[in-house]
Coordinates of C-alpha atoms in Angstrom, one line a residue:
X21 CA -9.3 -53.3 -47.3
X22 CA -6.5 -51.4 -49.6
X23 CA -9.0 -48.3 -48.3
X24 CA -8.9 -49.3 -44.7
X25 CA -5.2 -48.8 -44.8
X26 CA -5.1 -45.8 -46.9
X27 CA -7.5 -43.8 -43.9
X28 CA -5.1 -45.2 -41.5
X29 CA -2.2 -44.6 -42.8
X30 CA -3.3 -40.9 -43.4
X31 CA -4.4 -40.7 -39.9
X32 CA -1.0 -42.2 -38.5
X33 CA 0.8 -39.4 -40.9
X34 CA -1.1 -37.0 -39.2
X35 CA -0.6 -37.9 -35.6
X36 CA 2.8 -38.0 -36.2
X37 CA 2.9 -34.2 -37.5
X38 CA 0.8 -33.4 -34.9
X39 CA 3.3 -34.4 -32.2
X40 CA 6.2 -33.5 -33.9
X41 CA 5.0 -30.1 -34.5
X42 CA 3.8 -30.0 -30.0
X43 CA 7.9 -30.9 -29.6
X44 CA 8.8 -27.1 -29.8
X45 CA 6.1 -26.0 -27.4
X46 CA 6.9 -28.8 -25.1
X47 CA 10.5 -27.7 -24.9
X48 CA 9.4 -24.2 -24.2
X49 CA 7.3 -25.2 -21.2
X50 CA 10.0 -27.3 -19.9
X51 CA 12.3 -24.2 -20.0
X52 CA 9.8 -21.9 -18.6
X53 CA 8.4 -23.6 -15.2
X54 CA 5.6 -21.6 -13.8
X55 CA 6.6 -18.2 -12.1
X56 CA 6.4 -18.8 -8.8
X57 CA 5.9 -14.8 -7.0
X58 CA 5.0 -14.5 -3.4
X59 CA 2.8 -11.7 -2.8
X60 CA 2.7 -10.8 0.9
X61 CA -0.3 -8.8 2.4
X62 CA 0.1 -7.1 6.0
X63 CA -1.8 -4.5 7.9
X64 CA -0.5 -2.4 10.9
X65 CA 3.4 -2.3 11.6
X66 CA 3.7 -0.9 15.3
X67 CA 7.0 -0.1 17.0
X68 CA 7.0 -1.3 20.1
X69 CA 9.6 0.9 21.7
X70 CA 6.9 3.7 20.9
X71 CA 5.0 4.3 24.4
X72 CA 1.7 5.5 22.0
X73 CA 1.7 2.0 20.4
X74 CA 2.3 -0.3 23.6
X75 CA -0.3 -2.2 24.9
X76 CA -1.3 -0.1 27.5
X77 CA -1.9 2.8 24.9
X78 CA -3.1 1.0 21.6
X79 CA -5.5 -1.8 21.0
X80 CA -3.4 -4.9 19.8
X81 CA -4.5 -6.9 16.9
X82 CA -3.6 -10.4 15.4
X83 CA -2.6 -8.9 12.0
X84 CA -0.4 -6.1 13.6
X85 CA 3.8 -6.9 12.8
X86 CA 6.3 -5.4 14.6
X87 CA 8.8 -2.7 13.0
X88 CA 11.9 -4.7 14.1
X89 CA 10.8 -7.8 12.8
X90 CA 9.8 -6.1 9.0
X91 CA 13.1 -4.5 9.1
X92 CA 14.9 -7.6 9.7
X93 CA 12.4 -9.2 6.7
X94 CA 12.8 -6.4 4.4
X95 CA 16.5 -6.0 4.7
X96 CA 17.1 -9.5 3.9
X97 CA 15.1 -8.9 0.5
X98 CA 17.2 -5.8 0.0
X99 CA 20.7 -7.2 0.5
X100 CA 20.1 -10.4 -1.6
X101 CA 18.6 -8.0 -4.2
X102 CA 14.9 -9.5 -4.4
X103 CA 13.1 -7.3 -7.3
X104 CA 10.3 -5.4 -5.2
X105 CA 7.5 -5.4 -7.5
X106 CA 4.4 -2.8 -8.2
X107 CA 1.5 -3.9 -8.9
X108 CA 1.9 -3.0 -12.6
X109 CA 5.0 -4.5 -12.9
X110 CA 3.4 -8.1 -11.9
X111 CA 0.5 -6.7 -14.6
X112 CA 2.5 -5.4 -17.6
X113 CA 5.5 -7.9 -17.1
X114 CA 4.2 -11.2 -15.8
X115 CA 0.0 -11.2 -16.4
X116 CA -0.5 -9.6 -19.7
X117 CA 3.4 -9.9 -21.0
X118 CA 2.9 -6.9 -22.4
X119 CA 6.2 -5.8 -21.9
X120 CA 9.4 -7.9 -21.7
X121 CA 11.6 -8.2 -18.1
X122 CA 14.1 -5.4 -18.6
X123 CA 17.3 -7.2 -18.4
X124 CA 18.4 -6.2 -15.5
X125 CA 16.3 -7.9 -13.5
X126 CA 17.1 -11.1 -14.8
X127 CA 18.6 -13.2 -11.8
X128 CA 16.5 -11.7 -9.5
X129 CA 13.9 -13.2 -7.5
X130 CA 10.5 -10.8 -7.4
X131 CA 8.2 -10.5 -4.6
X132 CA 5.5 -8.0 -3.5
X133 CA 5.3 -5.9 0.0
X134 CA 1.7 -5.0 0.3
X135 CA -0.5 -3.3 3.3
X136 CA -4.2 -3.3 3.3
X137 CA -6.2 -0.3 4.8
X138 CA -4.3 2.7 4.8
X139 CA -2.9 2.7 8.0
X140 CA -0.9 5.3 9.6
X141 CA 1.7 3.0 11.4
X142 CA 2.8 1.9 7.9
X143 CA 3.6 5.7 7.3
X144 CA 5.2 6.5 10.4
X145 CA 7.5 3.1 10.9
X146 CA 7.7 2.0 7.5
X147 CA 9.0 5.1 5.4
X148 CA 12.0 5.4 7.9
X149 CA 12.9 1.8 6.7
X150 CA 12.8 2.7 3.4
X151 CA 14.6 5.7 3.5
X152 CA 17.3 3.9 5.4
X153 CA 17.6 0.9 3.1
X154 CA 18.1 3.2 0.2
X155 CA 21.1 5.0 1.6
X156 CA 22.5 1.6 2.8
X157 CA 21.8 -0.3 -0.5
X158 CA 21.8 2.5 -3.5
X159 CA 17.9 1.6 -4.1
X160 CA 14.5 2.2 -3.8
X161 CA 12.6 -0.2 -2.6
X162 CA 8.5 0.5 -3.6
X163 CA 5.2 -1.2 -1.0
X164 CA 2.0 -1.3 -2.3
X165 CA -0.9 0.4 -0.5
X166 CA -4.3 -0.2 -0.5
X167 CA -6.2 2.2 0.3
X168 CA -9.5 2.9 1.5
X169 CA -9.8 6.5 0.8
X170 CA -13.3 7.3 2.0
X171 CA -11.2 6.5 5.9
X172 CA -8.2 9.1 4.7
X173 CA -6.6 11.0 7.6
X174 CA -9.2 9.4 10.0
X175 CA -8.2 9.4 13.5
X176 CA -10.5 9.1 16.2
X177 CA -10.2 7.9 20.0
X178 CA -10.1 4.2 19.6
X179 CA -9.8 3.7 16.4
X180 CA -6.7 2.8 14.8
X181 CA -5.3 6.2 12.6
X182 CA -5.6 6.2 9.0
X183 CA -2.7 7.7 6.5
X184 CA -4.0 11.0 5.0
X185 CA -3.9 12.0 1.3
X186 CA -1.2 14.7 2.3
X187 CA 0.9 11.8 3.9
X188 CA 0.3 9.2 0.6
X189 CA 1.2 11.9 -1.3
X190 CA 4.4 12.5 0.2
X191 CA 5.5 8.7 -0.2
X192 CA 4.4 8.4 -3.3
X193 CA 6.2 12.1 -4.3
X194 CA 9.6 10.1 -2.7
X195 CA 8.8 7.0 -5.3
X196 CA 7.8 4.7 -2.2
X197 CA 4.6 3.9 -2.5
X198 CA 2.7 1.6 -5.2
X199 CA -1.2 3.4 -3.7
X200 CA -4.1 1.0 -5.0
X201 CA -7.5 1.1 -4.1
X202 CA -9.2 -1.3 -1.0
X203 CA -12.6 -0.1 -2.1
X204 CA -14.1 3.3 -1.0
X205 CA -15.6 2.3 2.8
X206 CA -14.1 -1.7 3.5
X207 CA -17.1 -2.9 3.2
X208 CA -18.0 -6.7 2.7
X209 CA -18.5 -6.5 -1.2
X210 CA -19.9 -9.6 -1.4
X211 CA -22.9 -8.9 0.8
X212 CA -23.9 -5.6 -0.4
X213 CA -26.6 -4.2 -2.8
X214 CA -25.3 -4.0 -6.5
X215 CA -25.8 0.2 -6.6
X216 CA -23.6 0.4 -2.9
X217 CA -21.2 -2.1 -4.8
X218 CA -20.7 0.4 -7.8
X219 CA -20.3 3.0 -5.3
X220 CA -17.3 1.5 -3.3
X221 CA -15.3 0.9 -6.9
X222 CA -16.0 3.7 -8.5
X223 CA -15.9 6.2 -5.7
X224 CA -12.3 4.8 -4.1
X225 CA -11.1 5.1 -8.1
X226 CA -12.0 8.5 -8.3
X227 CA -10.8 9.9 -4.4
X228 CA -7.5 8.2 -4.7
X229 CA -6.9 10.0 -8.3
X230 CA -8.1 13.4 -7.1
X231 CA -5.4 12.9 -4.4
X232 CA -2.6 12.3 -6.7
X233 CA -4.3 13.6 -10.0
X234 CA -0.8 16.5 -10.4
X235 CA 1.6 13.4 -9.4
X236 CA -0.1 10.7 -11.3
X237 CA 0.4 11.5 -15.2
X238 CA 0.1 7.9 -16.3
X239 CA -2.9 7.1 -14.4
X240 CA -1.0 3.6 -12.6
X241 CA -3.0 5.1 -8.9
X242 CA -6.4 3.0 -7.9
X243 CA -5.9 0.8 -11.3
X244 CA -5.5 -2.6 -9.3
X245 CA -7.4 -3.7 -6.7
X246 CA -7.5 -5.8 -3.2
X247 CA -10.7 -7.0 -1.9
X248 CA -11.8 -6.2 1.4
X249 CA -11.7 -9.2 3.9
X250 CA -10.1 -11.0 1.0
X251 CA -13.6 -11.9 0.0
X252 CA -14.7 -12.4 -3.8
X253 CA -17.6 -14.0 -5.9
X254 CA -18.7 -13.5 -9.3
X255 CA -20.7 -10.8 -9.0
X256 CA -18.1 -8.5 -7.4
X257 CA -15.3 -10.1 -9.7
X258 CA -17.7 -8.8 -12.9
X259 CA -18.1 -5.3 -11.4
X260 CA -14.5 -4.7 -10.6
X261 CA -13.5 -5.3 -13.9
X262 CA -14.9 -1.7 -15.6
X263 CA -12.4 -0.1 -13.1
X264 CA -9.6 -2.0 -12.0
X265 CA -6.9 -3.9 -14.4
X266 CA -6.8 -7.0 -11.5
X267 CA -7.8 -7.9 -8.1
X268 CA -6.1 -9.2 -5.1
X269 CA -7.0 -11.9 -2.7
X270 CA -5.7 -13.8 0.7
X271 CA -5.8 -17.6 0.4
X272 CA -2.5 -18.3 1.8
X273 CA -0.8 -19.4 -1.7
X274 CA 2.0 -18.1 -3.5
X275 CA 0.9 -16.3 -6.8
X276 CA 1.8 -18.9 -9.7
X277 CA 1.8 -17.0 -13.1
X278 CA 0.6 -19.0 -16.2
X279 CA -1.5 -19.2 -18.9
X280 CA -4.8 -20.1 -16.4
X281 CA -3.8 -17.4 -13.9
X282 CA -7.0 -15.2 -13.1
X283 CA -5.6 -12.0 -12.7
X284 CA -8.9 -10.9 -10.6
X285 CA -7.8 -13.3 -7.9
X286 CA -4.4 -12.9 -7.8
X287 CA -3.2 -14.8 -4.8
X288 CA -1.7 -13.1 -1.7
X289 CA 0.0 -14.9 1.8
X290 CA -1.6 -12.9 5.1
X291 CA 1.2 -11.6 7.1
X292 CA 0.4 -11.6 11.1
X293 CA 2.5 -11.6 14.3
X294 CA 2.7 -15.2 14.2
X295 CA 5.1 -15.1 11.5
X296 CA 8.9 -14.5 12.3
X297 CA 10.9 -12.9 9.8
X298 CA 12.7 -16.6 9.5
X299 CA 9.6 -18.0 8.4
X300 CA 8.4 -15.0 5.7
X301 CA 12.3 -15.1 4.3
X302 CA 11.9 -18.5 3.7
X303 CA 8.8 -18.4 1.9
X304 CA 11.0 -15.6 0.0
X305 CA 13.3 -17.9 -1.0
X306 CA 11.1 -20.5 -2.9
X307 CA 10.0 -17.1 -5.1
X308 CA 11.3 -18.4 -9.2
X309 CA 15.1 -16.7 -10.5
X310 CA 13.9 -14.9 -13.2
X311 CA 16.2 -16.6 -16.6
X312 CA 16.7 -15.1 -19.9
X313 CA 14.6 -17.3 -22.1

């Protein structure tokens, strides 16, 4: 019996370490919610006081936004001093931790302005934004493009004009543009043939690189990655990962950073006409004030 109550006893002693030495780490999660960052994913922005982009002149898509309404988003974010963040900046500061949050970004809020495909009306009616919002605020404000390179400078008759490496290259010269790749062709990666698979990574790596290999000293170009479609599985999740440091999906939810976040489906919000800029600043709003910890 006396040995009965020795073994418990023991194990009570060491339940009771076990907890008290969990308080620390419990008070550290209390302190440090989950990161709450919303990513948002357009396509097209088209001006609509632009004759060539009306209706009558330009084939009108559900993921299109208009100019005046990302101006009206976008300024919002600027004057309330939202941290834009690159795509390694969510990598080095948030995923991996690599890095602390330089100070002076604590009390801001981050988010992420991202445009999938390359298209030329982000060139022509977004870069005028930013140009104008850095005079009018004192700072640059960065957008993350992904690119499908293998469509560069494509503009054909009926078919929606694609940014050329020249015109990426001036952006990112001017310290706009965050350029990622979208995969070489926008292909379906989760219904093609393992060799065609390789080929759309490894071949959008390499085209986006040899655009911006003299401008590009740190190699941060076509290292991150947004799935065509939004569409992922296993097999295209184990692939990326030779070639890309994360991947980017649409699913509608706010990326959450924590210790479970899968940084090869990083969670994006899809941006179309439906959405006012009311509606897409306050989304913004819920993003987490970054706190000194």
């Amino acid at each position: 019996m006396a040995k009965k109550n020795r073994i418990l006893l023991s194990f009570l002693i060491s339940l009771f370490c076990v907890i008290l030495l969990s308080v620390p780490a419990l008070g550290v999660t209390y302190r440090n919610p989950r990161i709450r960052i919303p990513i948002f994913g357009l396509h097209d922005i088209i001006n609509e006081a632009n004759i060539n982009q009306s209706p009558e002149n330009r084939s009108q898509f559900e993921n299109d936004y208009f100019k005046q309404d990302f101006y009206t988003f976008i300024n919002y974010l600027a004057k309330n001093n939202y941290w834009f963040l690159t795509t390694q900046d969510l990598f080095i500061y948030f995923i991996e931790k690599s890095q602390p949050i330089p100070p002076e970004k604590i009390g801001q809020k981050p988010v992420m302005i991202t445009f999938d495909d390359g298209y030329y009306g982000v060139h022509e009616n977004v870069l005028p934004i930013l140009k104008d919002l850095e005079k009018k605020y004192n700072k640059k404000i960065k957008i993350v493009l992904f690119v499908n390179p293998g469509l560069m400078g494509v503009k054909l008759k009926d078919f929606l004009p694609h940014v050329s490496c020249a015109e990426l290259r001036d952006g990112y010269k001017r310290g706009y543009y965050d350029i990622q790749s979208h995969s070489q062709t926008h292909k379906q990666l989760t219904l093609i043939k393992r060799k065609d698979l390789k080929f759309e990574l490894e071949q959008a790596k390499l085209d986006l690189r040899t655009c911006t290999k003299d401008l590009d000293k740190n190699k941060l170009v076509a290292a991150h990655f947004a799935y065509p479609f939004g569409q992922v599985n296993r097999r295209v999740e184990k692939a990326l990962s030779p070639y890309y440091l994360t991947g980017y999906i649409y699913d509608g939810n706010m990326t959450r950073i924590n210790r479970y976040t899968n940084k090869y489906r990083i969670s994006r919000i899809t941006v179309n006409r439906d959405n006012s800029p009311r509606n897409l600043i306050g989304i913004a709003k819920r993003a987490t004030t970054l706190k000194k910890l």
